[in-house]
Each structure stands twice: as C-alpha cells, then as structure tokens.
PDB file of C-alpha atoms and ligand atoms in Angstrom:
ATOM      1  CA  MET A   1    -120.830 -17.901-121.089  1.00 45.00           C
ATOM      2  CA  SER A   2    -119.833 -17.296-124.704  1.00 49.00           C
ATOM      3  CA  SER A   3    -123.337 -16.541-125.920  1.00 74.00           C
ATOM      4  CA  TYR A   4    -124.592 -14.301-123.118  1.00 92.00           C
ATOM      5  CA  SER A   5    -125.490 -10.633-123.371  1.00 96.00           C
ATOM      6  CA  ILE A   6    -125.198  -8.009-120.662  1.00 97.00           C
ATOM      7  CA  THR A   7    -128.708  -6.593-120.252  1.00 97.00           C
ATOM      8  CA  ALA A   8    -127.946  -4.223-117.367  1.00 97.00           C
ATOM      9  CA  ALA A   9    -125.044  -3.201-115.178  1.00 97.00           C
ATOM     10  CA  ARG A  10    -124.720  -1.524-111.818  1.00 96.00           C
ATOM     11  CA  VAL A  11    -121.691  -0.307-109.957  1.00 96.00           C
ATOM     12  CA  THR A  12    -121.873  -0.376-106.171  1.00 92.00           C
ATOM     13  CA  HIS A  13    -118.267   0.704-105.579  1.00 91.00           C
ATOM     14  CA  PRO A  14    -117.059   3.406-108.039  1.00 90.00           C
ATOM     15  CA  ARG A  15    -113.401   2.612-107.344  1.00 89.00           C
ATOM     16  CA  ALA A  16    -113.857  -0.715-109.142  1.00 92.00           C
ATOM     17  CA  VAL A  17    -114.391   1.158-112.450  1.00 93.00           C
ATOM     18  CA  ARG A  18    -111.943   3.983-111.759  1.00 88.00           C
ATOM     19  CA  GLY A  19    -110.528   3.790-115.308  1.00 84.00           C
ATOM     20  CA  HIS A  20    -113.781   5.334-116.590  1.00 87.00           C
ATOM     21  CA  GLY A  21    -114.826   8.969-116.098  1.00 82.00           C
ATOM     22  CA  SER A  22    -117.827   7.854-114.038  1.00 90.00           C
ATOM     23  CA  PRO A  23    -119.713   4.671-113.145  1.00 93.00           C
ATOM     24  CA  ALA A  24    -122.389   5.767-115.661  1.00 94.00           C
ATOM     25  CA  ALA A  25    -119.785   5.780-118.456  1.00 93.00           C
ATOM     26  CA  PHE A  26    -118.818   2.209-117.557  1.00 96.00           C
ATOM     27  CA  VAL A  27    -122.474   1.106-117.460  1.00 96.00           C
ATOM     28  CA  ALA A  28    -123.075   2.659-120.901  1.00 95.00           C
ATOM     29  CA  ALA A  29    -120.013   0.903-122.357  1.00 94.00           C
ATOM     30  CA  VAL A  30    -121.120  -2.600-121.319  1.00 96.00           C
ATOM     31  CA  THR A  31    -124.940  -2.532-121.392  1.00 97.00           C
ATOM     32  CA  GLY A  32    -126.408  -4.383-124.379  1.00 96.00           C
ATOM     33  CA  ARG A  33    -123.069  -5.957-125.313  1.00 96.00           C
ATOM     34  CA  ARG A  34    -122.743  -9.660-126.086  1.00 96.00           C
ATOM     35  CA  ILE A  35    -119.862 -11.582-124.515  1.00 95.00           C
ATOM     36  CA  LEU A  36    -118.206 -13.556-127.323  1.00 94.00           C
ATOM     37  CA  ASP A  37    -115.418 -15.262-125.424  1.00 92.00           C
ATOM     38  CA  VAL A  38    -113.321 -15.131-122.265  1.00 91.00           C
ATOM     39  CA  ARG A  39    -109.526 -15.110-122.074  1.00 89.00           C
ATOM     40  CA  ARG A  40    -107.034 -14.937-119.265  1.00 85.00           C
ATOM     41  CA  ARG A  41    -103.860 -12.850-119.277  1.00 82.00           C
ATOM     42  CA  GLY A  42    -101.670 -12.800-116.165  1.00 76.00           C
ATOM     43  CA  LYS A  43    -103.898 -11.792-113.247  1.00 78.00           C
ATOM     44  CA  ALA A  44    -106.562 -10.398-115.585  1.00 86.00           C
ATOM     45  CA  LEU A  45    -109.547 -11.793-117.468  1.00 91.00           C
ATOM     46  CA  LEU A  46    -110.728 -10.452-120.808  1.00 92.00           C
ATOM     47  CA  LEU A  47    -114.389 -10.722-121.775  1.00 95.00           C
ATOM     48  CA  LEU A  48    -114.450 -10.139-125.535  1.00 95.00           C
ATOM     49  CA  LEU A  49    -117.462  -7.967-126.440  1.00 95.00           C
ATOM     50  CA  ASP A  50    -119.351  -7.812-129.738  1.00 95.00           C
ATOM     51  CA  SER A  51    -118.573  -4.074-129.917  1.00 93.00           C
ATOM     52  CA  GLY A  52    -114.997  -5.019-130.773  1.00 92.00           C
ATOM     53  CA  ASP A  53    -113.896  -3.881-127.314  1.00 93.00           C
ATOM     54  CA  SER A  54    -113.065  -6.060-124.325  1.00 94.00           C
ATOM     55  CA  LEU A  55    -114.116  -5.914-120.720  1.00 96.00           C
ATOM     56  CA  LEU A  56    -110.845  -6.157-118.822  1.00 94.00           C
ATOM     57  CA  VAL A  57    -111.252  -7.614-115.340  1.00 94.00           C
ATOM     58  CA  ARG A  58    -108.216  -7.117-113.137  1.00 88.00           C
ATOM     59  CA  LEU A  59    -108.404  -9.598-110.288  1.00 86.00           C
ATOM     60  CA  GLY A  60    -105.658  -7.915-108.258  1.00 77.00           C
ATOM     61  CA  MET A  61    -104.958  -9.657-104.935  1.00 73.00           C
ATOM     62  CA  SER A  62    -108.385 -11.029-104.107  1.00 80.00           C
ATOM     63  CA  GLY A  63    -110.836 -10.200-106.917  1.00 87.00           C
ATOM     64  CA  ARG A  64    -113.129 -12.811-108.448  1.00 90.00           C
ATOM     65  CA  LEU A  65    -116.089 -13.150-110.781  1.00 92.00           C
ATOM     66  CA  GLN A  66    -119.038 -15.213-109.619  1.00 93.00           C
ATOM     67  CA  VAL A  67    -122.277 -16.230-111.265  1.00 94.00           C
ATOM     68  CA  HIS A  68    -125.330 -15.660-109.040  1.00 95.00           C
ATOM     69  CA  ALA A  69    -129.114 -15.796-109.248  1.00 96.00           C
ATOM     70  CA  PRO A  70    -130.532 -12.239-109.173  1.00 95.00           C
ATOM     71  CA  ASP A  71    -132.237 -12.843-105.827  1.00 95.00           C
ATOM     72  CA  ASP A  72    -129.029 -14.062-104.140  1.00 95.00           C
ATOM     73  CA  PRO A  73    -128.074 -11.521-101.470  1.00 95.00           C
ATOM     74  CA  LEU A  74    -125.063  -9.392-102.408  1.00 94.00           C
ATOM     75  CA  ILE A  75    -122.116 -10.744-100.490  1.00 93.00           C
ATOM     76  CA  PRO A  76    -119.807  -8.115 -98.936  1.00 93.00           C
ATOM     77  CA  HIS A  77    -117.362  -6.402-101.312  1.00 94.00           C
ATOM     78  CA  THR A  78    -119.524  -6.952-104.407  1.00 96.00           C
ATOM     79  CA  HIS A  79    -118.497  -3.959-106.507  1.00 96.00           C
ATOM     80  CA  VAL A  80    -120.047  -4.526-109.937  1.00 97.00           C
ATOM     81  CA  VAL A  81    -123.102  -6.550-111.002  1.00 97.00           C
ATOM     82  CA  LEU A  82    -123.699  -7.454-114.655  1.00 97.00           C
ATOM     83  CA  ALA A  83    -127.171  -8.868-115.407  1.00 97.00           C
ATOM     84  CA  LEU A  84    -127.062 -11.459-118.206  1.00 96.00           C
ATOM     85  CA  ASP A  85    -129.837 -12.432-120.613  1.00 95.00           C
ATOM     86  CA  ALA A  86    -129.513 -15.985-119.263  1.00 91.00           C
ATOM     87  CA  GLY A  87    -131.329 -14.688-116.155  1.00 94.00           C
ATOM     88  CA  THR A  88    -128.184 -14.844-114.031  1.00 95.00           C
ATOM     89  CA  GLU A  89    -125.820 -12.187-112.751  1.00 96.00           C
ATOM     90  CA  LEU A  90    -122.073 -11.982-113.120  1.00 95.00           C
ATOM     91  CA  ARG A  91    -120.721 -10.291-110.005  1.00 96.00           C
ATOM     92  CA  PHE A  92    -117.290  -8.809-109.399  1.00 96.00           C
ATOM     93  CA  ILE A  93    -116.247  -9.240-105.779  1.00 95.00           C
ATOM     94  CA  ASP A  94    -112.970  -7.768-104.511  1.00 91.00           C
ATOM     95  CA  PRO A  95    -112.375  -7.483-100.735  1.00 88.00           C
ATOM     96  CA  ARG A  96    -109.071  -5.606-101.103  1.00 81.00           C
ATOM     97  CA  THR A  97    -110.213  -3.337-103.970  1.00 78.00           C
ATOM     98  CA  PHE A  98    -106.907  -3.632-105.828  1.00 79.00           C
ATOM     99  CA  GLY A  99    -108.687  -5.048-108.869  1.00 85.00           C
ATOM    100  CA  GLY A 100    -111.223  -3.443-111.144  1.00 90.00           C
ATOM    101  CA  MET A 101    -113.095  -3.531-114.451  1.00 94.00           C
ATOM    102  CA  ALA A 102    -112.609  -1.398-117.542  1.00 92.00           C
ATOM    103  CA  VAL A 103    -113.697  -1.493-121.174  1.00 94.00           C
ATOM    104  CA  VAL A 104    -110.593  -1.414-123.363  1.00 91.00           C
ATOM    105  CA  THR A 105    -110.109  -1.229-127.143  1.00 87.00           C
ATOM    106  CA  GLY A 106    -109.803  -4.397-129.208  1.00 88.00           C
ATOM    107  CA  HIS A 107    -109.790  -8.132-128.537  1.00 88.00           C
ATOM    108  CA  ASP A 108    -106.086  -8.979-128.772  1.00 82.00           C
ATOM    109  CA  PRO A 109    -104.228  -8.704-125.453  1.00 79.00           C
ATOM    110  CA  ALA A 110    -100.941  -8.297-127.346  1.00 72.00           C
ATOM    111  CA  PHE A 111    -102.116  -4.861-128.515  1.00 72.00           C
ATOM    112  CA  MET A 112    -103.630  -3.635-125.255  1.00 76.00           C
ATOM    113  CA  ARG A 113    -101.779  -0.743-123.706  1.00 72.00           C
ATOM    114  CA  GLU A 114    -103.345  -1.717-120.367  1.00 74.00           C
ATOM    115  CA  LEU A 115    -101.691  -5.166-120.505  1.00 74.00           C
ATOM    116  CA  GLY A 116     -98.456  -4.160-122.206  1.00 68.00           C
ATOM    117  CA  HIS A 117     -96.385  -4.755-119.098  1.00 69.00           C
ATOM    118  CA  TYR A 118     -97.035  -8.498-118.997  1.00 75.00           C
ATOM    119  CA  GLY A 119     -94.345 -10.955-120.097  1.00 82.00           C
ATOM    120  CA  PRO A 120     -95.165 -14.308-121.745  1.00 85.00           C
ATOM    121  CA  GLU A 121     -97.767 -16.655-120.279  1.00 85.00           C
ATOM    122  CA  PRO A 122     -95.978 -19.656-118.755  1.00 90.00           C
ATOM    123  CA  LEU A 123     -98.645 -22.132-119.913  1.00 87.00           C
ATOM    124  CA  ASP A 124     -98.532 -20.947-123.551  1.00 84.00           C
ATOM    125  CA  ASP A 125     -96.832 -23.231-126.077  1.00 84.00           C
ATOM    126  CA  ALA A 126     -94.625 -20.270-126.986  1.00 83.00           C
ATOM    127  CA  PHE A 127     -93.093 -20.311-123.498  1.00 91.00           C
ATOM    128  CA  THR A 128     -90.215 -22.747-124.092  1.00 93.00           C
ATOM    129  CA  PRO A 129     -87.081 -23.407-122.009  1.00 95.00           C
ATOM    130  CA  ALA A 130     -85.211 -21.297-124.597  1.00 94.00           C
ATOM    131  CA  VAL A 131     -87.564 -18.343-123.944  1.00 92.00           C
ATOM    132  CA  LEU A 132     -87.018 -18.712-120.193  1.00 95.00           C
ATOM    133  CA  ALA A 133     -83.244 -18.886-120.717  1.00 95.00           C
ATOM    134  CA  GLU A 134     -83.409 -15.652-122.695  1.00 92.00           C
ATOM    135  CA  ILE A 135     -85.427 -13.937-119.932  1.00 94.00           C
ATOM    136  CA  LEU A 136     -82.949 -14.998-117.224  1.00 95.00           C
ATOM    137  CA  ALA A 137     -79.711 -14.468-119.143  1.00 93.00           C
ATOM    138  CA  GLY A 138     -77.315 -12.006-117.556  1.00 92.00           C
ATOM    139  CA  LEU A 139     -79.683 -10.971-114.722  1.00 93.00           C
ATOM    140  CA  ARG A 140     -78.023 -10.461-111.331  1.00 91.00           C
ATOM    141  CA  THR A 141     -81.354 -10.193-109.478  1.00 91.00           C
ATOM    142  CA  ASN A 142     -82.263 -13.292-107.483  1.00 91.00           C
ATOM    143  CA  ILE A 143     -84.278 -15.895-109.305  1.00 94.00           C
ATOM    144  CA  GLN A 144     -87.367 -15.485-107.136  1.00 90.00           C
ATOM    145  CA  ALA A 145     -87.682 -11.748-107.860  1.00 90.00           C
ATOM    146  CA  VAL A 146     -87.411 -12.385-111.598  1.00 93.00           C
ATOM    147  CA  LEU A 147     -90.094 -15.099-111.510  1.00 94.00           C
ATOM    148  CA  MET A 148     -92.460 -12.678-109.742  1.00 90.00           C
ATOM    149  CA  ASP A 149     -91.745  -9.763-112.105  1.00 89.00           C
ATOM    150  CA  GLN A 150     -94.922  -9.657-114.234  1.00 84.00           C
ATOM    151  CA  SER A 151     -93.080  -7.817-117.009  1.00 84.00           C
ATOM    152  CA  LYS A 152     -90.742 -10.822-117.366  1.00 89.00           C
ATOM    153  CA  ILE A 153     -93.250 -13.694-116.972  1.00 91.00           C
ATOM    154  CA  ALA A 154     -96.998 -13.201-116.430  1.00 86.00           C
ATOM    155  CA  GLY A 155     -99.037 -14.599-113.588  1.00 83.00           C
ATOM    156  CA  ILE A 156     -96.498 -16.008-111.108  1.00 90.00           C
ATOM    157  CA  GLY A 157     -97.071 -14.840-107.540  1.00 87.00           C
ATOM    158  CA  LYS A 158     -95.104 -15.507-104.367  1.00 88.00           C
ATOM    159  CA  ILE A 159     -96.569 -18.937-103.667  1.00 90.00           C
ATOM    160  CA  TYR A 160     -95.826 -20.252-107.148  1.00 92.00           C
ATOM    161  CA  ALA A 161     -92.327 -18.736-107.207  1.00 94.00           C
ATOM    162  CA  ASP A 162     -91.450 -20.423-103.880  1.00 95.00           C
ATOM    163  CA  GLU A 163     -92.930 -23.741-104.988  1.00 95.00           C
ATOM    164  CA  ALA A 164     -91.386 -23.715-108.489  1.00 97.00           C
ATOM    165  CA  CYS A 165     -87.881 -23.091-107.080  1.00 97.00           C
ATOM    166  CA  PHE A 166     -88.373 -25.986-104.665  1.00 97.00           C
ATOM    167  CA  LEU A 167     -89.559 -28.386-107.385  1.00 97.00           C
ATOM    168  CA  ALA A 168     -86.635 -27.353-109.585  1.00 97.00           C
ATOM    169  CA  GLY A 169     -84.186 -27.848-106.684  1.00 98.00           C
ATOM    170  CA  ILE A 170     -82.876 -24.301-107.129  1.00 97.00           C
ATOM    171  CA  SER A 171     -82.013 -22.061-104.172  1.00 95.00           C
ATOM    172  CA  PRO A 172     -83.761 -18.679-104.172  1.00 91.00           C
ATOM    173  CA  LEU A 173     -80.388 -17.226-103.135  1.00 88.00           C
ATOM    174  CA  ARG A 174     -79.135 -17.732-106.701  1.00 94.00           C
ATOM    175  CA  SER A 175     -79.016 -14.918-109.218  1.00 95.00           C
ATOM    176  CA  ALA A 176     -81.212 -15.511-112.259  1.00 96.00           C
ATOM    177  CA  GLY A 177     -78.277 -15.307-114.660  1.00 96.00           C
ATOM    178  CA  SER A 178     -76.316 -18.030-112.827  1.00 97.00           C
ATOM    179  CA  LEU A 179     -78.597 -20.937-113.813  1.00 97.00           C
ATOM    180  CA  SER A 180     -77.118 -23.634-116.056  1.00 97.00           C
ATOM    181  CA  PRO A 181     -79.079 -24.777-119.142  1.00 96.00           C
ATOM    182  CA  ASP A 182     -80.140 -27.916-117.223  1.00 97.00           C
ATOM    183  CA  GLU A 183     -81.387 -25.820-114.310  1.00 97.00           C
ATOM    184  CA  VAL A 184     -83.330 -23.542-116.668  1.00 97.00           C
ATOM    185  CA  THR A 185     -85.001 -26.614-118.176  1.00 97.00           C
ATOM    186  CA  ARG A 186     -85.887 -27.929-114.706  1.00 98.00           C
ATOM    187  CA  LEU A 187     -87.229 -24.542-113.632  1.00 98.00           C
ATOM    188  CA  HIS A 188     -89.310 -24.291-116.809  1.00 97.00           C
ATOM    189  CA  ALA A 189     -90.887 -27.698-116.099  1.00 97.00           C
ATOM    190  CA  ALA A 190     -91.428 -26.777-112.421  1.00 97.00           C
ATOM    191  CA  ILE A 191     -93.206 -23.484-113.251  1.00 96.00           C
ATOM    192  CA  ARG A 192     -95.613 -25.283-115.570  1.00 94.00           C
ATOM    193  CA  GLN A 193     -96.140 -28.133-113.139  1.00 93.00           C
ATOM    194  CA  VAL A 194     -96.955 -25.799-110.256  1.00 92.00           C
ATOM    195  CA  LEU A 195     -99.346 -23.623-112.302  1.00 89.00           C
ATOM    196  CA  ALA A 196    -101.084 -26.562-113.963  1.00 87.00           C
ATOM    197  CA  HIS A 197    -101.495 -28.322-110.625  1.00 84.00           C
ATOM    198  CA  SER A 198    -102.855 -25.158-109.021  1.00 78.00           C
ATOM    199  CA  ILE A 199    -105.489 -24.788-111.740  1.00 75.00           C
ATOM    200  CA  GLU A 200    -106.414 -28.452-111.335  1.00 73.00           C
ATOM    201  CA  VAL A 201    -107.100 -28.071-107.604  1.00 69.00           C
ATOM    202  CA  ARG A 202    -108.790 -24.641-108.062  1.00 58.00           C
ATOM    203  CA  GLY A 203    -106.157 -22.205-106.827  1.00 59.00           C
ATOM    204  CA  THR A 204    -104.648 -21.482-103.456  1.00 56.00           C
ATOM    205  CA  SER A 205    -106.333 -20.006-100.406  1.00 51.00           C
ATOM    206  CA  SER A 206    -103.952 -18.416 -97.942  1.00 47.00           C
ATOM    207  CA  LYS A 207    -104.652 -18.338 -94.212  1.00 45.00           C
ATOM    208  CA  ASP A 208    -107.204 -15.524 -94.481  1.00 44.00           C
ATOM    209  CA  ALA A 209    -109.034 -17.494 -97.199  1.00 46.00           C
ATOM    210  CA  ALA A 210    -109.628 -14.303 -99.213  1.00 49.00           C
ATOM    211  CA  TYR A 211    -109.172 -16.202-102.455  1.00 51.00           C
ATOM    212  CA  ARG A 212    -112.141 -18.148-103.842  1.00 52.00           C
ATOM    213  CA  ASP A 213    -112.575 -19.776-107.198  1.00 53.00           C
ATOM    214  CA  SER A 214    -115.477 -18.754-109.458  1.00 55.00           C
ATOM    215  CA  GLY A 215    -117.809 -21.131-107.594  1.00 51.00           C
ATOM    216  CA  GLY A 216    -116.972 -19.485-104.262  1.00 51.00           C
ATOM    217  CA  GLU A 217    -115.009 -22.429-102.909  1.00 51.00           C
ATOM    218  CA  VAL A 218    -111.764 -22.097-101.005  1.00 50.00           C
ATOM    219  CA  GLY A 219    -108.936 -23.420-103.220  1.00 56.00           C
ATOM    220  CA  GLY A 220    -107.262 -26.754-102.492  1.00 60.00           C
ATOM    221  CA  PHE A 221    -103.679 -26.033-103.584  1.00 64.00           C
ATOM    222  CA  GLN A 222    -102.453 -25.135-100.082  1.00 66.00           C
ATOM    223  CA  HIS A 223    -102.711 -28.805 -99.069  1.00 70.00           C
ATOM    224  CA  HIS A 224    -100.073 -29.650-101.681  1.00 79.00           C
ATOM    225  CA  LEU A 225     -97.518 -26.959-100.831  1.00 91.00           C
ATOM    226  CA  HIS A 226     -93.902 -28.040-100.245  1.00 94.00           C
ATOM    227  CA  VAL A 227     -92.412 -24.846 -98.801  1.00 95.00           C
ATOM    228  CA  TYR A 228     -94.847 -21.899 -98.882  1.00 93.00           C
ATOM    229  CA  GLN A 229     -96.141 -21.075 -95.374  1.00 91.00           C
ATOM    230  CA  ARG A 230     -94.266 -24.101 -94.008  1.00 94.00           C
ATOM    231  CA  ALA A 231     -91.486 -22.196 -92.190  1.00 95.00           C
ATOM    232  CA  GLY A 232     -89.857 -24.399 -89.544  1.00 96.00           C
ATOM    233  CA  LEU A 233     -91.798 -27.483 -90.628  1.00 96.00           C
ATOM    234  CA  PRO A 234     -89.858 -30.500 -91.933  1.00 96.00           C
ATOM    235  CA  CYS A 235     -89.234 -30.623 -95.691  1.00 96.00           C
ATOM    236  CA  ARG A 236     -91.581 -33.214 -97.202  1.00 95.00           C
ATOM    237  CA  VAL A 237     -88.608 -34.722 -99.091  1.00 96.00           C
ATOM    238  CA  CYS A 238     -85.629 -34.636 -96.669  1.00 97.00           C
ATOM    239  CA  GLY A 239     -86.996 -33.560 -93.258  1.00 97.00           C
ATOM    240  CA  THR A 240     -84.793 -30.430 -92.945  1.00 97.00           C
ATOM    241  CA  PRO A 241     -86.763 -27.488 -91.434  1.00 97.00           C
ATOM    242  CA  ILE A 242     -88.023 -25.118 -94.142  1.00 97.00           C
ATOM    243  CA  GLU A 243     -86.369 -21.710 -93.942  1.00 96.00           C
ATOM    244  CA  TYR A 244     -88.187 -18.420 -94.325  1.00 94.00           C
ATOM    245  CA  ARG A 245     -85.957 -15.395 -94.507  1.00 86.00           C
ATOM    246  CA  PRO A 246     -85.467 -12.144 -96.330  1.00 84.00           C
ATOM    247  CA  ILE A 247     -83.281 -12.222 -99.417  1.00 76.00           C
ATOM    248  CA  GLN A 248     -82.751  -8.854-101.128  1.00 74.00           C
ATOM    249  CA  GLY A 249     -85.681  -7.478 -99.120  1.00 77.00           C
ATOM    250  CA  ARG A 250     -88.115 -10.261-100.031  1.00 80.00           C
ATOM    251  CA  ARG A 251     -89.014 -13.147 -97.729  1.00 87.00           C
ATOM    252  CA  MET A 252     -88.779 -16.569 -99.303  1.00 91.00           C
ATOM    253  CA  HIS A 253     -89.516 -20.125 -98.246  1.00 95.00           C
ATOM    254  CA  PHE A 254     -87.006 -22.823 -99.186  1.00 96.00           C
ATOM    255  CA  CYS A 255     -85.369 -26.066 -98.130  1.00 97.00           C
ATOM    256  CA  PRO A 256     -81.653 -25.397 -97.529  1.00 96.00           C
ATOM    257  CA  HIS A 257     -80.884 -29.068 -98.229  1.00 97.00           C
ATOM    258  CA  CYS A 258     -82.930 -29.803-101.374  1.00 97.00           C
ATOM    259  CA  GLN A 259     -82.361 -26.452-103.088  1.00 97.00           C
ATOM    260  CA  LYS A 260     -78.850 -25.707-104.346  1.00 95.00           C
TER     261      LYS A 260
HETATM  262 ZN1   ZN B 301     -85.579 -30.845 -98.337  1.00 61.88          ZN
END
C-alpha cells in the first residue's frame, strides 16, 4: 500500500467524515495524495499522506478498511470509497457508524490533538512492566476498568481486559493499586500475550460477527478465549464455572478459582 495514490474519493455517508465541514472538503483533502505509510494507534489507523498530513481512520466498534475491485458491489455500510492508482479501491465500512475518517495535521501521532487521549501502546518496546506499574500505582479503581481506559493504555477492549486478567491470575475485583510487583509483571506479560495472539489469529468476532479483518474474514480469536463470553461454562484450567457479574457497574468474566 505504501506507494499508492488516491485518485478519487467519494463519501456515501456524510457522518463518516463529520470532522470536515462537508464531504466535499474531505474529498478535496485526500484526492491526488500519495499514501506513504500506514500506522496503527489504539483503535485508529493513520495513513501518512505526501501532503504532510495524515488520514486518520477511527475504527470505532466495528469499522474496517477493505481493498476491493472497483466493480465489486458496495457491501452495506460502506461509507467512504478511495480509488487508488493501483486500480483497486480502499473502502471504509462501519455498520455502527461510531468510526470515521478525517485528515489531520502531521505524521507523528504523539503530536496529534485528535489522538492525545491515548496512553502508551502495549506492544511498543517502551511499554515495560515499570511503565505499567507507574500507570497502576495508587489507583483505587478496579484493574479491569484501568486496563480499558484508553487514556491509560491504548487499544485494550473488554475481551482483552477479561482475558489478560485471567492469564495473569488476577481477580478483576482487585483495585489497580493493590497489585504486587510480581503481579504487575505477570499482567504486563499477559496483556502482550493476549494482544499478540489476537493479531496472529486475525482479531475476535463476537456473536454478531460485526468484526471482520481487512480481508473480510471473521476473526479466529474467539475460539481461544478462556473467560470472555464463557459465563457458566467450566474454566479450561480448573473446571470451576466462569462467573460473569457486575463489578463497579461493569460486567466482567472471570474464574473465581484461578484468579486471586
Ligand atoms: Zn479456573
């Protein structure tokens, strides 16, 4: 993708480009631009443009980018179509319309106002156990809520928070600040393991299968889940039924035996 240019753009759902004054303003900002590189930040993708700006793609709950041939029929919820000089189209599809596209200034996500609320990326080398310990220190909020707070750590949703706590053997009832150094190290390893594994098997599709990877396939991660959406089923490690109950207003899956 790194050498492709956007030869034309059309917006079929104006809400998807709501950050711009009008769909025409968005089309003008991307047409003729070359895509130099693609980066990911939390639940967003950045297409670095040769104008010095970036096309920020917020995936939201269910958004995805797919490459199509121009004569492929538009699948439902296709909101933006970018024609590439390669003869293909890059299409933004978002059934729940929480996501969107916007041209933002610069190439460096660290300086983007639009992304300023994201904490560190858990798969970055800079995300060490010491960094995680610093994030958690002194917090009385439960560990699960902190893991899912995008301003603390980027890109961890409910599934990955449930699964990481299970792998680390830490109860979601615990407050974030109560973890020992050993537990922080285990949680750090578990977060990385769960995210890396998810990427390897192309993401997770929940029961409504709204999530697809960029090739349109349903993800395979759900077949490897230990606790998420397994309420009442036996723990894969100890056989105890998995619990699913609200903790500080948030429902969480966990094994009451394996997670302390
Ligand atoms: Zn168990």
